[in-house]
Short mmCIF file of C-alpha atoms (C1' of nucleotides) in Angstrom, two decimals:
data_model
loop_
_atom_site.label_atom_id
_atom_site.label_comp_id
_atom_site.label_asym_id
_atom_site.label_seq_id
_atom_site.Cartn_x
_atom_site.Cartn_y
_atom_site.Cartn_z
CA MET A 23 149.29 33.72 -25.79
CA LEU A 24 146.78 36.06 -28.08
CA SER A 25 147.74 38.67 -29.90
CA LYS A 26 146.24 42.18 -28.97
CA LYS A 27 144.61 42.44 -32.20
CA THR A 28 142.49 39.52 -30.89
CA LYS A 29 141.79 40.94 -27.63
CA TYR A 30 141.24 44.13 -28.82
CA GLY A 31 139.15 42.80 -31.50
CA ILE A 32 136.98 40.66 -29.15
CA LYS A 33 136.66 43.72 -26.68
CA ALA A 34 135.24 45.65 -29.60
CA LEU A 35 132.40 43.48 -30.92
CA THR A 36 131.43 42.78 -27.06
CA TYR A 37 131.20 46.22 -26.76
CA LEU A 38 128.79 46.78 -29.98
CA ALA A 39 126.95 43.36 -28.92
CA ARG A 40 125.99 44.88 -25.67
CA ARG A 41 124.85 48.48 -26.97
CA GLU A 42 120.95 48.59 -26.87
CA ASN A 43 120.07 49.14 -30.04
CA ASN A 44 122.39 48.60 -33.20
CA GLU A 45 123.25 51.84 -34.65
CA PRO A 46 126.84 52.72 -36.06
CA VAL A 47 129.37 53.53 -33.18
CA GLN A 48 132.21 55.48 -33.76
CA ILE A 49 135.59 54.12 -33.45
CA ALA A 50 137.00 56.56 -31.39
CA GLU A 51 133.80 55.77 -28.92
CA ILE A 52 134.97 52.40 -28.42
CA ALA A 53 138.56 53.25 -28.40
CA LYS A 54 138.02 55.44 -25.65
CA SER A 55 135.64 53.30 -24.05
CA GLU A 56 138.20 50.32 -23.78
CA HIS A 57 141.85 52.06 -23.70
CA ILE A 58 142.73 51.22 -27.51
CA SER A 59 144.88 53.23 -29.84
CA ILE A 60 142.43 54.19 -32.34
CA LYS A 61 144.19 53.73 -35.39
CA PHE A 62 145.22 50.23 -34.49
CA LEU A 63 141.54 49.76 -33.54
CA GLU A 64 140.54 50.90 -36.89
CA SER A 65 142.74 48.04 -38.64
CA ILE A 66 140.90 45.99 -36.38
CA LEU A 67 137.16 46.73 -37.41
CA LEU A 68 138.39 47.06 -41.05
CA LEU A 69 139.24 43.54 -40.90
CA LEU A 70 135.84 42.23 -38.96
CA ARG A 71 134.00 44.65 -41.42
CA ASN A 72 135.56 42.75 -44.56
CA SER A 73 134.98 39.22 -42.65
CA GLY A 74 131.56 39.77 -42.80
CA PHE A 75 131.15 40.29 -38.79
CA LEU A 76 130.45 44.13 -39.24
CA GLY A 77 128.91 46.53 -41.32
CA ALA A 78 130.17 50.27 -41.61
CA LYS A 79 128.48 53.53 -42.57
CA LYS A 80 130.13 56.52 -43.32
CA GLY A 81 129.75 60.05 -43.17
CA LYS A 82 127.91 62.00 -39.96
CA GLY A 83 126.75 59.48 -37.72
CA GLY A 84 128.53 56.92 -39.28
CA GLY A 85 130.56 54.22 -37.59
CA TYR A 86 130.51 50.53 -37.02
CA TYR A 87 128.06 48.00 -36.06
CA LEU A 88 126.68 44.42 -36.02
CA ILE A 89 125.72 42.65 -39.11
CA LYS A 90 124.63 39.75 -37.13
CA ASP A 91 122.62 38.71 -34.19
CA PRO A 92 125.42 38.07 -31.22
CA LYS A 93 123.51 34.64 -30.89
CA ASP A 94 124.81 33.89 -34.39
CA ILE A 95 128.39 34.95 -34.02
CA SER A 96 130.64 31.64 -33.59
CA MET A 97 133.57 32.66 -31.37
CA ALA A 98 135.44 29.87 -33.56
CA LYS A 99 134.95 32.13 -36.52
CA VAL A 100 135.72 35.26 -34.82
CA TYR A 101 139.10 33.32 -33.09
CA ARG A 102 140.13 32.25 -36.74
CA ILE A 103 139.82 35.69 -38.36
CA LEU A 104 141.53 37.81 -35.83
CA GLU A 105 144.30 34.98 -33.85
CA GLY A 106 144.19 32.68 -37.12
CA PRO A 107 144.92 28.55 -36.82
CA ILE A 108 143.19 27.39 -33.59
CA ALA A 109 145.59 24.37 -33.49
CA LEU A 110 148.69 24.97 -31.83
CA LEU A 111 150.77 23.08 -34.33
CA PRO A 112 150.08 23.46 -38.43
CA CYS A 113 150.20 19.47 -38.62
CA ALA A 114 147.03 19.24 -35.89
CA SER A 115 145.01 22.06 -37.66
CA HIS A 116 141.70 21.22 -39.92
CA ASN A 117 141.91 24.70 -41.53
CA PHE A 118 145.18 25.30 -41.67
CA TYR A 119 146.68 22.15 -42.10
CA GLU A 120 150.35 22.12 -43.26
CA LYS A 121 152.80 19.18 -42.86
CA CYS A 122 155.91 19.62 -40.52
CA ASP A 123 158.88 19.61 -42.71
CA ASP A 124 161.21 17.74 -39.70
CA CYS A 125 158.33 15.10 -38.90
CA ASP A 126 159.25 11.44 -40.58
CA ASP A 127 156.24 10.11 -39.18
CA GLU A 128 153.21 12.10 -38.17
CA SER A 129 151.04 8.99 -36.53
CA THR A 130 153.77 8.33 -34.31
CA CYS A 131 154.53 11.97 -33.41
CA ALA A 132 153.59 12.80 -29.56
CA ALA A 133 153.54 16.40 -30.31
CA ARG A 134 151.11 15.82 -32.74
CA ARG A 135 149.27 13.76 -31.02
CA LEU A 136 148.90 16.09 -27.59
CA MET A 137 148.16 19.01 -29.29
CA THR A 138 145.50 17.41 -31.58
CA GLU A 139 143.84 16.56 -28.38
CA VAL A 140 144.44 20.24 -27.02
CA ARG A 141 142.88 21.52 -30.31
CA ASP A 142 139.94 19.13 -30.21
CA ASN A 143 138.78 20.62 -26.65
CA THR A 144 139.46 24.33 -27.20
CA LEU A 145 137.41 24.07 -31.08
CA LYS A 146 134.79 22.59 -28.94
CA ILE A 147 134.72 25.76 -26.38
CA LEU A 148 135.09 28.07 -28.93
CA GLU A 149 132.32 26.84 -31.05
CA SER A 150 130.11 26.65 -28.54
CA ASN A 151 130.39 30.16 -27.27
CA SER A 152 128.53 32.73 -29.20
CA LEU A 153 129.26 36.46 -29.00
CA ALA A 154 126.01 36.74 -26.93
CA ASP A 155 127.35 33.76 -24.60
CA ILE A 156 130.15 35.81 -23.58
CA ALA A 157 129.10 39.27 -23.66
CA PHE A 158 125.99 39.08 -21.17
CA MET B 30 150.70 28.58 -32.42
CA LEU B 31 153.42 26.67 -30.43
CA SER B 32 157.42 27.73 -31.15
CA LYS B 33 159.65 25.45 -32.64
CA LYS B 34 161.60 25.23 -29.15
CA THR B 35 158.53 23.66 -27.77
CA LYS B 36 157.85 21.37 -30.46
CA TYR B 37 161.68 20.03 -30.70
CA GLY B 38 161.84 19.73 -26.92
CA ILE B 39 158.26 17.62 -26.50
CA LYS B 40 160.14 15.46 -29.87
CA ALA B 41 163.28 15.13 -27.90
CA LEU B 42 161.78 14.25 -24.76
CA THR B 43 160.26 11.52 -26.50
CA TYR B 44 163.15 10.28 -28.20
CA LEU B 45 164.85 9.79 -25.00
CA ALA B 46 161.87 8.05 -23.46
CA ARG B 47 161.27 5.71 -26.27
CA ARG B 48 165.02 4.31 -25.83
CA GLU B 49 165.26 1.33 -24.33
CA ASN B 50 167.81 1.73 -21.46
CA ASN B 51 168.24 5.22 -19.99
CA GLU B 52 171.98 6.06 -20.99
CA PRO B 53 173.31 9.36 -21.96
CA VAL B 54 172.26 9.99 -25.71
CA GLN B 55 174.24 12.83 -27.65
CA ILE B 56 172.51 15.50 -28.91
CA ALA B 57 174.02 15.01 -32.38
CA GLU B 58 172.06 11.70 -32.71
CA ILE B 59 168.43 13.12 -31.26
CA ALA B 60 169.24 16.22 -33.84
CA LYS B 61 170.03 13.90 -36.72
CA SER B 62 167.33 11.68 -35.83
CA GLU B 63 164.20 14.40 -35.39
CA HIS B 64 165.89 16.82 -38.20
CA ILE B 65 166.71 19.74 -35.74
CA SER B 66 169.55 21.99 -35.80
CA ILE B 67 172.01 20.74 -33.62
CA LYS B 68 172.82 24.23 -32.27
CA PHE B 69 169.30 24.78 -31.71
CA LEU B 70 168.71 21.74 -30.06
CA GLU B 71 171.87 21.97 -27.68
CA SER B 72 170.03 25.05 -26.11
CA ILE B 73 166.90 23.25 -25.77
CA LEU B 74 167.90 20.58 -24.17
CA LEU B 75 170.27 22.91 -21.84
CA LEU B 76 167.22 24.26 -20.81
CA LEU B 77 165.66 20.89 -20.32
CA ARG B 78 168.47 20.05 -18.12
CA ASN B 79 168.25 23.21 -16.08
CA SER B 80 164.58 23.04 -15.17
CA GLY B 81 165.45 19.56 -13.71
CA PHE B 82 164.10 17.27 -16.41
CA LEU B 83 167.32 16.22 -18.22
CA GLY B 84 170.73 14.56 -16.76
CA ALA B 85 174.04 15.41 -18.51
CA LYS B 86 176.69 13.24 -18.64
CA LYS B 87 179.75 14.95 -20.15
CA GLY B 88 183.18 13.82 -21.49
CA LYS B 89 183.56 10.87 -24.22
CA GLY B 90 180.20 8.52 -24.16
CA GLY B 91 178.25 11.52 -22.36
CA GLY B 92 174.72 12.65 -23.32
CA TYR B 93 171.64 13.99 -22.04
CA TYR B 94 168.98 11.41 -20.42
CA LEU B 95 165.87 11.52 -18.31
CA ILE B 96 165.91 12.16 -14.85
CA LYS B 97 162.66 11.20 -14.13
CA ASP B 98 160.41 8.17 -15.26
CA PRO B 99 158.22 9.52 -18.12
CA LYS B 100 155.34 8.52 -16.34
CA ASP B 101 156.02 11.04 -13.96
CA ILE B 102 156.56 13.66 -16.75
CA SER B 103 153.63 16.38 -16.49
CA MET B 104 153.01 17.75 -20.04
CA ALA B 105 151.81 20.79 -18.26
CA LYS B 106 155.25 21.58 -16.91
CA VAL B 107 156.79 20.99 -19.83
CA TYR B 108 154.77 23.00 -21.64
CA ARG B 109 155.41 25.64 -19.16
CA ILE B 110 159.23 25.54 -19.29
CA LEU B 111 159.23 25.69 -22.79
CA GLU B 112 156.25 27.68 -23.89
CA GLY B 113 155.38 29.75 -20.87
CA PRO B 114 151.83 30.30 -19.53
CA ILE B 115 149.34 28.10 -20.93
CA ALA B 116 146.74 30.58 -20.30
CA LEU B 117 145.66 32.60 -23.99
CA LEU B 118 145.91 35.90 -21.83
CA PRO B 119 147.86 37.14 -19.21
CA CYS B 120 144.58 38.14 -17.29
CA ALA B 121 143.43 34.40 -17.26
CA SER B 122 146.97 32.54 -15.94
CA HIS B 123 147.36 31.38 -12.67
CA ASN B 124 150.90 31.03 -12.85
CA PHE B 125 152.11 33.98 -14.70
CA TYR B 126 149.00 36.11 -13.75
CA GLU B 127 149.22 39.63 -15.34
CA LYS B 128 145.82 42.68 -15.20
CA CYS B 129 145.86 44.01 -18.51
CA ASP B 130 146.34 47.74 -18.50
CA ASP B 131 143.42 48.59 -20.87
CA CYS B 132 140.54 46.66 -18.84
CA ASP B 133 138.72 48.29 -16.46
CA ASP B 134 137.03 45.90 -14.72
CA GLU B 135 137.77 42.10 -15.17
CA SER B 136 134.66 40.84 -14.07
CA THR B 137 133.12 41.93 -17.05
CA CYS B 138 135.70 41.22 -19.63
CA ALA B 139 133.97 38.92 -22.45
CA ALA B 140 137.63 37.96 -23.77
CA ARG B 141 138.65 37.01 -20.04
CA ARG B 142 135.85 34.99 -19.78
CA LEU B 143 135.93 32.80 -22.46
CA MET B 144 140.10 32.63 -22.29
CA THR B 145 139.72 31.27 -19.09
CA GLU B 146 137.20 28.38 -19.88
CA VAL B 147 140.00 27.63 -22.87
CA ARG B 148 142.76 27.41 -20.38
CA ASP B 149 141.15 25.60 -17.86
CA ASN B 150 140.46 22.61 -20.36
CA THR B 151 143.88 22.68 -21.89
CA LEU B 152 145.37 22.84 -18.44
CA LYS B 153 143.42 19.72 -17.72
CA ILE B 154 144.38 17.65 -20.93
CA LEU B 155 147.87 18.64 -20.44
CA GLU B 156 148.09 17.99 -16.74
CA SER B 157 146.60 14.30 -17.42
CA ASN B 158 148.90 13.59 -20.12
CA SER B 159 152.63 12.54 -18.70
CA LEU B 160 155.46 11.79 -21.40
CA ALA B 161 154.80 8.36 -20.98
CA ASP B 162 150.80 9.04 -22.32
CA ILE B 163 152.15 10.51 -25.45
CA ALA B 164 155.25 8.77 -26.17
CA PHE B 165 153.68 4.97 -26.22
"C1'" DT C 25 196.55 13.87 -23.12
"C1'" DT C 26 192.94 13.88 -26.45
"C1'" DA C 27 188.88 13.77 -28.59
"C1'" DA C 28 184.40 13.98 -27.64
"C1'" DA C 29 180.77 15.91 -25.54
"C1'" DC C 30 178.75 19.81 -23.04
"C1'" DT C 31 178.59 24.86 -21.35
"C1'" DA C 32 178.16 29.71 -22.42
"C1'" DT C 33 177.82 34.02 -24.63
"C1'" DA C 34 177.53 36.96 -28.06
"C1'" DC C 35 175.39 38.21 -32.13
"C1'" DT C 36 171.99 37.91 -36.37
"C1'" DA C 37 168.47 37.87 -40.47
"C1'" DA C 38 163.49 37.52 -40.51
"C1'" DT C 39 159.27 37.86 -39.43
"C1'" DT C 40 155.31 39.42 -36.10
"C1'" DT C 41 153.30 42.84 -33.27
"C1'" DA C 42 151.72 47.03 -32.42
"C1'" DG C 43 151.22 50.90 -33.81
"C1'" DT C 44 151.61 55.90 -36.80
"C1'" DA C 45 151.02 59.14 -40.43
"C1'" DG C 46 148.68 61.06 -44.37
"C1'" DA C 47 145.67 61.29 -48.04
"C1'" DA C 48 141.53 59.74 -50.04
"C1'" DT C 49 136.71 58.92 -50.25
"C1'" DA C 50 131.92 59.15 -48.84
"C1'" DT C 51 127.80 61.23 -46.79
"C1'" DA C 52 124.30 64.05 -43.68
"C1'" DG C 53 122.86 67.95 -42.61
"C1'" DT C 54 122.78 73.01 -43.23
"C1'" DA D 26 126.66 72.52 -53.27
"C1'" DC D 27 129.36 72.90 -49.04
"C1'" DT D 28 131.08 71.59 -45.10
"C1'" DA D 29 132.26 69.00 -41.07
"C1'" DT D 30 132.44 64.58 -39.74
"C1'" DA D 31 133.88 59.76 -40.56
"C1'" DT D 32 135.17 55.76 -42.50
"C1'" DT D 33 138.73 53.45 -46.15
"C1'" DC D 34 143.24 52.65 -48.02
"C1'" DT D 35 148.08 52.85 -48.25
"C1'" DA D 36 152.58 53.26 -46.65
"C1'" DC D 37 156.09 53.08 -43.06
"C1'" DT D 38 158.15 52.09 -38.68
"C1'" DA D 39 159.95 50.87 -33.86
"C1'" DA D 40 160.35 47.31 -30.95
"C1'" DA D 41 160.24 42.29 -29.75
"C1'" DT D 42 160.59 37.49 -30.72
"C1'" DT D 43 161.79 33.53 -33.20
"C1'" DA D 44 165.07 30.88 -34.98
"C1'" DG D 45 168.85 30.05 -35.41
"C1'" DT D 46 174.57 30.76 -35.74
"C1'" DA D 47 179.33 31.48 -34.58
"C1'" DT D 48 182.91 30.99 -31.13
"C1'" DA D 49 185.35 29.86 -27.35
"C1'" DG D 50 186.03 27.30 -23.38
"C1'" DT D 51 184.87 23.50 -20.15
"C1'" DT D 52 184.95 18.93 -18.30
"C1'" DT D 53 185.82 14.05 -18.27
"C1'" DA D 54 186.29 9.09 -20.15
"C1'" DA D 55 189.26 6.43 -22.21
#
DNA sequence: TTAAACTATACTAATTTAGTAGAATATAGT
DNA sequence: ACTATATTCTACTAAATTAGTATAGTTTAA
Protein backbone atom coordinates (compact mmCIF):
# COMPACT_ATOMS: atom_id res chain seq x y z
CA MET A 1 0.00 0.00 0.00
CA LEU A 2 1.10 3.52 -0.77
CA SER A 3 1.79 5.84 2.12
CA LYS A 4 -0.43 8.89 2.42
CA LYS A 5 2.61 10.97 1.67
CA THR A 6 2.77 9.49 -1.80
CA LYS A 7 -0.94 9.73 -2.41
CA TYR A 8 -1.04 13.36 -1.27
CA GLY A 9 2.07 14.17 -3.28
CA ILE A 10 0.54 12.81 -6.47
CA LYS A 11 -2.68 14.70 -5.77
CA ALA A 12 -0.82 17.95 -5.22
CA LEU A 13 1.16 17.54 -8.44
CA THR A 14 -2.06 16.78 -10.28
CA TYR A 15 -3.68 19.87 -8.82
CA LEU A 16 -0.83 22.04 -10.04
CA ALA A 17 -0.82 20.40 -13.46
CA ARG A 18 -4.52 21.07 -13.89
CA ARG A 19 -4.20 24.82 -13.31
CA GLU A 20 -4.58 26.87 -16.48
CA ASN A 21 -1.55 29.05 -15.86
CA ASN A 22 1.56 28.12 -13.94
CA GLU A 23 1.49 30.83 -11.31
CA PRO A 24 2.41 30.03 -7.70
CA VAL A 25 -0.30 28.30 -5.70
CA GLN A 26 -0.38 28.57 -1.94
CA ILE A 27 -0.13 25.44 0.17
CA ALA A 28 -3.38 26.33 1.92
CA GLU A 29 -5.31 26.34 -1.35
CA ILE A 30 -4.12 22.85 -2.32
CA ALA A 31 -4.62 21.56 1.21
CA LYS A 32 -8.18 22.82 1.32
CA SER A 33 -9.10 21.53 -2.11
CA GLU A 34 -7.62 18.07 -1.55
CA HIS A 35 -8.49 17.82 2.16
CA ILE A 36 -4.93 17.41 3.36
CA SER A 37 -3.45 18.72 6.61
CA ILE A 38 -1.59 21.93 5.74
CA LYS A 39 1.49 21.09 7.74
CA PHE A 40 1.78 17.58 6.37
CA LEU A 41 1.33 18.84 2.82
CA GLU A 42 3.97 21.46 3.54
CA SER A 43 6.61 18.82 4.17
CA ILE A 44 5.58 16.92 1.05
CA LEU A 45 5.79 19.98 -1.20
CA LEU A 46 9.15 20.83 0.29
CA LEU A 47 10.40 17.36 -0.62
CA LEU A 48 9.09 17.73 -4.16
CA ARG A 49 10.78 21.10 -4.40
CA ASN A 50 14.12 19.76 -3.15
CA SER A 51 13.79 16.94 -5.65
CA GLY A 52 13.47 19.29 -8.60
CA PHE A 53 9.78 18.90 -9.41
CA LEU A 54 8.49 22.15 -7.95
CA GLY A 55 9.64 25.73 -7.64
CA ALA A 56 8.70 27.91 -4.69
CA LYS A 57 8.19 31.62 -4.49
CA LYS A 58 8.27 33.22 -1.07
CA GLY A 59 6.36 36.20 0.26
CA LYS A 60 3.03 37.70 -0.73
CA GLY A 61 1.61 36.08 -3.83
CA GLY A 62 4.05 33.25 -3.42
CA GLY A 63 3.49 29.53 -3.47
CA TYR A 64 4.52 26.41 -5.35
CA TYR A 65 4.51 25.84 -9.09
CA LEU A 66 5.60 23.15 -11.52
CA ILE A 67 9.10 23.60 -12.88
CA LYS A 68 8.65 21.25 -15.85
CA ASP A 69 5.93 20.49 -18.35
CA PRO A 70 3.63 17.77 -16.94
CA LYS A 71 4.36 15.76 -20.09
CA ASP A 72 7.99 15.55 -19.00
CA ILE A 73 7.35 14.41 -15.44
CA SER A 74 7.69 10.63 -15.19
CA MET A 75 5.51 9.00 -12.59
CA ALA A 76 8.28 6.47 -11.95
CA LYS A 77 10.52 9.30 -10.74
CA VAL A 78 7.73 10.79 -8.66
CA TYR A 79 7.07 7.39 -7.12
CA ARG A 80 10.71 6.82 -6.23
CA ILE A 81 11.00 10.20 -4.52
CA LEU A 82 7.78 9.94 -2.56
CA GLU A 83 7.49 6.23 -1.83
CA GLY A 84 10.94 4.81 -2.44
CA PRO A 85 11.77 1.60 -4.32
CA ILE A 86 9.31 0.35 -6.91
CA ALA A 87 10.35 -3.25 -6.30
CA LEU A 88 8.59 -5.23 -3.59
CA LEU A 89 11.82 -6.80 -2.39
CA PRO A 90 15.21 -5.09 -2.01
CA CYS A 91 16.81 -7.94 -3.93
CA ALA A 92 14.50 -7.26 -6.89
CA SER A 93 15.28 -3.55 -7.09
CA HIS A 94 17.54 -1.80 -9.59
CA ASN A 95 17.87 1.56 -7.86
CA PHE A 96 17.80 0.38 -4.27
CA TYR A 97 19.27 -3.12 -4.56
CA GLU A 98 20.22 -4.94 -1.39
CA LYS A 99 20.99 -8.59 -0.83
CA CYS A 100 18.71 -10.47 1.56
CA ASP A 101 20.47 -11.65 4.70
CA ASP A 102 18.48 -14.84 4.78
CA CYS A 103 19.00 -15.83 1.15
CA ASP A 104 21.69 -18.39 0.33
CA ASP A 105 21.17 -18.40 -3.42
CA GLU A 106 19.41 -15.54 -5.14
CA SER A 107 19.15 -17.40 -8.42
CA THR A 108 16.84 -20.05 -7.00
CA CYS A 109 14.78 -17.74 -4.78
CA ALA A 110 11.16 -18.10 -5.83
CA ALA A 111 10.06 -14.93 -4.06
CA ARG A 112 12.68 -12.91 -5.91
CA ARG A 113 11.71 -14.46 -9.25
CA LEU A 114 8.06 -13.56 -8.82
CA MET A 115 8.67 -10.09 -7.43
CA THR A 116 11.10 -9.26 -10.21
CA GLU A 117 8.37 -9.99 -12.74
CA VAL A 118 5.97 -7.75 -10.83
CA ARG A 119 8.59 -5.03 -10.60
CA ASP A 120 9.38 -5.06 -14.31
CA ASN A 121 5.73 -4.63 -15.12
CA THR A 122 5.02 -1.95 -12.58
CA LEU A 123 8.05 -0.01 -13.70
CA LYS A 124 6.91 -0.18 -17.31
CA ILE A 125 3.57 1.34 -16.35
CA LEU A 126 5.01 4.06 -14.14
CA GLU A 127 7.59 5.00 -16.74
CA SER A 128 5.07 5.18 -19.54
CA ASN A 129 2.79 7.50 -17.58
CA SER A 130 3.64 11.17 -17.28
CA LEU A 131 1.93 13.56 -14.92
CA ALA A 132 0.03 14.87 -17.93
CA ASP A 133 -1.19 11.36 -18.78
CA ILE A 134 -2.85 10.84 -15.44
CA ALA A 135 -4.01 14.40 -14.79
CA PHE A 136 -6.08 14.84 -17.96
CA MET B 1 7.77 -3.35 -0.03
CA LEU B 2 6.73 -6.77 1.11
CA SER B 3 6.77 -7.53 4.81
CA LYS B 4 9.15 -10.23 5.96
CA LYS B 5 6.11 -12.26 6.86
CA THR B 6 5.16 -12.48 3.20
CA LYS B 7 8.68 -13.16 2.01
CA TYR B 8 9.19 -15.90 4.60
CA GLY B 9 5.76 -17.34 3.86
CA ILE B 10 6.54 -17.65 0.16
CA LYS B 11 9.91 -19.18 0.94
CA ALA B 12 8.37 -21.75 3.26
CA LEU B 13 5.75 -22.72 0.69
CA THR B 14 8.48 -23.03 -1.91
CA TYR B 15 10.52 -25.21 0.41
CA LEU B 16 7.60 -27.55 0.90
CA ALA B 17 6.80 -27.61 -2.82
CA ARG B 18 10.36 -28.61 -3.64
CA ARG B 19 10.33 -31.67 -1.41
CA GLU B 20 10.16 -34.94 -3.30
CA ASN B 21 7.43 -36.45 -1.17
CA ASN B 22 4.72 -34.62 0.75
CA GLU B 23 5.47 -35.86 4.21
CA PRO B 24 5.26 -33.48 7.19
CA VAL B 25 8.25 -31.17 7.60
CA GLN B 26 9.16 -29.74 10.97
CA ILE B 27 9.17 -26.00 11.47
CA ALA B 28 12.75 -26.15 12.70
CA GLU B 29 13.96 -27.72 9.47
CA ILE B 30 12.42 -24.98 7.31
CA ALA B 31 13.59 -22.27 9.70
CA LYS B 32 17.15 -23.53 9.62
CA SER B 33 17.28 -23.96 5.88
CA GLU B 34 15.76 -20.53 5.12
CA HIS B 35 17.38 -18.68 8.05
CA ILE B 36 14.14 -17.62 9.65
CA SER B 37 13.40 -17.27 13.37
CA ILE B 38 11.56 -20.42 14.42
CA LYS B 39 8.93 -18.61 16.46
CA PHE B 40 8.19 -16.10 13.73
CA LEU B 41 7.96 -18.83 11.11
CA GLU B 42 5.68 -20.73 13.45
CA SER B 43 3.09 -17.95 13.36
CA ILE B 44 3.36 -17.70 9.58
CA LEU B 45 2.84 -21.42 9.04
CA LEU B 46 -0.09 -21.34 11.42
CA LEU B 47 -1.68 -18.60 9.33
CA LEU B 48 -1.12 -20.57 6.14
CA ARG B 49 -2.65 -23.61 7.79
CA ASN B 50 -5.72 -21.68 8.97
CA SER B 51 -6.07 -20.30 5.45
CA GLY B 52 -6.23 -23.72 3.87
CA PHE B 53 -2.81 -23.92 2.23
CA LEU B 54 -1.11 -26.23 4.70
CA GLY B 55 -1.98 -29.22 6.81
CA ALA B 56 -0.34 -29.92 10.15
CA LYS B 57 0.36 -33.18 11.84
CA LYS B 58 0.98 -33.11 15.57
CA GLY B 59 3.17 -35.29 17.72
CA LYS B 60 6.40 -37.08 16.98
CA GLY B 61 7.17 -37.17 13.27
CA GLY B 62 4.70 -34.38 12.68
CA GLY B 63 5.06 -31.09 10.87
CA TYR B 64 3.54 -29.09 8.06
CA TYR B 65 2.74 -30.24 4.53
CA LEU B 66 1.03 -28.89 1.44
CA ILE B 67 -2.63 -29.69 1.16
CA LYS B 68 -2.91 -28.97 -2.54
CA ASP B 69 -0.81 -29.54 -5.62
CA PRO B 70 1.59 -26.59 -6.11
CA LYS B 71 0.14 -26.17 -9.60
CA ASP B 72 -3.20 -25.32 -8.00
CA ILE B 73 -1.89 -22.75 -5.53
CA SER B 74 -2.36 -19.24 -6.94
CA MET B 75 0.23 -16.72 -5.85
CA ALA B 76 -2.46 -14.05 -5.85
CA LYS B 77 -4.27 -15.91 -3.09
CA VAL B 78 -1.05 -16.46 -1.17
CA TYR B 79 -0.24 -12.77 -1.49
CA ARG B 80 -3.65 -11.68 -0.22
CA ILE B 81 -3.42 -13.92 2.84
CA LEU B 82 0.12 -12.98 3.78
CA GLU B 83 0.40 -9.36 2.70
CA GLY B 84 -3.17 -8.18 2.22
CA PRO B 85 -4.53 -6.13 -0.68
CA ILE B 86 -2.72 -6.29 -4.00
CA ALA B 87 -3.78 -2.75 -4.87
CA LEU B 88 -1.60 0.14 -3.76
CA LEU B 89 -4.60 2.24 -2.76
CA PRO B 90 -7.73 1.02 -0.96
CA CYS B 91 -9.85 2.81 -3.58
CA ALA B 92 -8.17 0.75 -6.31
CA SER B 93 -8.79 -2.61 -4.68
CA HIS B 94 -11.42 -5.20 -5.59
CA ASN B 95 -11.23 -7.40 -2.52
CA PHE B 96 -10.46 -4.74 0.07
CA TYR B 97 -12.14 -1.68 -1.46
CA GLU B 98 -12.51 1.42 0.69
CA LYS B 99 -13.34 4.95 -0.30
CA CYS B 100 -10.70 7.59 0.45
CA ASP B 101 -11.85 10.15 3.04
CA ASP B 102 -10.06 12.93 1.26
CA CYS B 103 -11.36 12.23 -2.23
CA ASP B 104 -14.29 14.28 -3.53
CA ASP B 105 -14.54 12.60 -6.90
CA GLU B 106 -13.03 9.18 -7.47
CA SER B 107 -13.54 9.35 -11.21
CA THR B 108 -11.11 12.25 -11.63
CA CYS B 109 -8.54 11.08 -9.09
CA ALA B 110 -5.24 10.75 -10.91
CA ALA B 111 -3.64 8.67 -8.18
CA ARG B 112 -6.49 6.17 -8.36
CA ARG B 113 -6.30 6.01 -12.15
CA LEU B 114 -2.60 5.22 -12.13
CA MET B 115 -2.74 2.78 -9.25
CA THR B 116 -5.64 0.91 -10.81
CA GLU B 117 -3.53 0.29 -13.87
CA VAL B 118 -0.67 -0.97 -11.71
CA ARG B 119 -3.04 -3.17 -9.76
CA ASP B 120 -4.58 -4.77 -12.85
CA ASN B 121 -1.17 -5.69 -14.11
CA THR B 122 0.19 -6.98 -10.82
CA LEU B 123 -2.92 -9.06 -10.31
CA LYS B 124 -2.55 -10.57 -13.77
CA ILE B 125 0.99 -11.66 -12.94
CA LEU B 126 0.17 -13.04 -9.51
CA GLU B 127 -2.84 -14.92 -10.83
CA SER B 128 -0.95 -16.46 -13.72
CA ASN B 129 1.79 -17.76 -11.43
CA SER B 130 1.19 -20.85 -9.34
CA LEU B 131 3.49 -22.03 -6.58
CA ALA B 132 4.78 -24.64 -9.01
CA ASP B 133 5.61 -21.94 -11.57
CA ILE B 134 7.91 -20.08 -9.24
CA ALA B 135 9.33 -23.02 -7.32
CA PHE B 136 10.71 -24.94 -10.32
C1' DT C 1 4.22 -42.24 29.38
C1' DT C 2 7.13 -39.27 27.42
C1' DA C 3 9.19 -36.52 24.20
C1' DA C 4 8.43 -34.25 19.95
C1' DA C 5 5.73 -31.09 17.75
C1' DC C 6 1.97 -27.94 17.09
C1' DT C 7 -1.30 -24.15 19.28
C1' DA C 8 -2.28 -20.01 21.59
C1' DT C 9 -1.76 -15.77 24.21
C1' DA C 10 0.66 -11.95 25.73
C1' DC C 11 4.31 -8.93 25.63
C1' DT C 12 7.95 -5.75 23.61
C1' DA C 13 11.58 -3.03 21.08
C1' DA C 14 12.29 -0.67 16.93
C1' DT C 15 10.59 1.60 13.05
C1' DT C 16 7.42 4.12 10.27
C1' DT C 17 3.55 7.08 9.58
C1' DA C 18 1.10 11.02 9.94
C1' DG C 19 1.04 14.49 11.70
C1' DT C 20 1.94 19.27 15.39
C1' DA C 21 4.22 23.30 17.09
C1' DG C 22 6.85 27.12 16.74
C1' DA C 23 10.26 30.06 15.11
C1' DA C 24 13.01 31.89 11.22
C1' DT C 25 13.36 33.81 6.78
C1' DA C 26 12.06 36.00 2.42
C1' DT C 27 9.36 39.19 -0.41
C1' DA C 28 5.47 42.00 -2.52
C1' DG C 29 3.06 45.89 -1.88
C1' DT C 30 2.05 50.16 0.70
C1' DA D 1 11.22 51.07 5.76
C1' DC D 2 7.33 48.52 7.36
C1' DT D 3 4.09 44.92 7.46
C1' DA D 4 1.37 41.22 6.15
C1' DT D 5 1.81 37.06 3.84
C1' DA D 6 3.96 32.99 2.67
C1' DT D 7 7.56 29.62 2.52
C1' DT D 8 11.39 27.20 5.15
C1' DC D 9 13.37 24.68 8.78
C1' DT D 10 13.91 22.15 13.13
C1' DA D 11 12.19 19.52 16.62
C1' DC D 12 8.80 16.89 18.75
C1' DT D 13 5.01 13.25 19.32
C1' DA D 14 1.01 9.87 19.27
C1' DA D 15 -0.48 5.87 17.05
C1' DA D 16 0.15 1.94 14.27
C1' DT D 17 2.85 -1.70 12.34
C1' DT D 18 6.58 -4.95 12.13
C1' DA D 19 9.31 -8.45 13.63
C1' DG D 20 10.00 -10.71 16.71
C1' DT D 21 10.28 -13.14 22.25
C1' DA D 22 8.55 -15.53 26.03
C1' DT D 23 5.76 -18.68 28.18
C1' DA D 24 2.38 -21.98 28.85
C1' DG D 25 -0.47 -25.46 27.15
C1' DT D 26 -2.26 -29.33 24.09
C1' DT D 27 -1.91 -33.27 21.08
C1' DT D 28 -0.23 -37.58 19.53
C1' DA D 29 3.12 -41.14 17.74
C1' DA D 30 6.22 -44.32 19.37
